[in-house]
């Protein structure tokens, strides 16, 4: 595990998959930093606090075009569970394009950190 500070992303703790698995309780207790899990030196997952996630989703929803009113719902109304538990959604349904863009931006930022 190592720790870095990025101007855009803040404090990051980087764990490889093996370290994250072996120290999962510590990873979950981390409250100040975002936790990045890497596989073969590349970031694969990022763990953030749930309230931070809701804030990000709320901010992203404000930037959605009006033709996606269902995606502008309050983040607090998000249904948590597996795809097959969500009524009216196909298991093969893709996430909205803004989710993909946000994910690509995050991955791009993280790649920049690892390629220094």
Short mmCIF file of N, CA and C in Angstrom, two decimals, residues 78-86:
data_model
loop_
_atom_site.label_atom_id
_atom_site.label_comp_id
_atom_site.label_asym_id
_atom_site.label_seq_id
_atom_site.Cartn_x
_atom_site.Cartn_y
_atom_site.Cartn_z
N UNK A 78 -32.04 5.83 -5.28
CA UNK A 78 -31.35 4.77 -5.99
C UNK A 78 -31.72 3.43 -5.37
N UNK A 79 -32.03 2.46 -6.22
CA UNK A 79 -32.34 1.11 -5.74
C UNK A 79 -31.05 0.34 -5.63
N UNK A 80 -30.81 -0.21 -4.46
CA UNK A 80 -29.58 -0.97 -4.25
C UNK A 80 -29.94 -2.45 -4.32
N UNK A 81 -29.18 -3.18 -5.10
CA UNK A 81 -29.42 -4.61 -5.25
C UNK A 81 -28.88 -5.08 -6.56
N UNK A 82 -29.21 -6.28 -6.93
CA UNK A 82 -28.72 -6.80 -8.19
C UNK A 82 -29.64 -6.37 -9.33
N UNK A 83 -29.13 -6.49 -10.55
CA UNK A 83 -29.90 -6.09 -11.72
C UNK A 83 -31.24 -6.81 -11.80
N UNK A 84 -31.27 -8.08 -11.43
CA UNK A 84 -32.52 -8.82 -11.58
C UNK A 84 -33.55 -8.43 -10.52
N UNK A 85 -33.16 -7.64 -9.51
CA UNK A 85 -34.11 -7.17 -8.51
C UNK A 85 -34.78 -5.87 -8.94
N UNK A 86 -34.24 -5.20 -9.94
CA UNK A 86 -34.75 -3.89 -10.34
C UNK A 86 -35.86 -4.07 -11.36
#
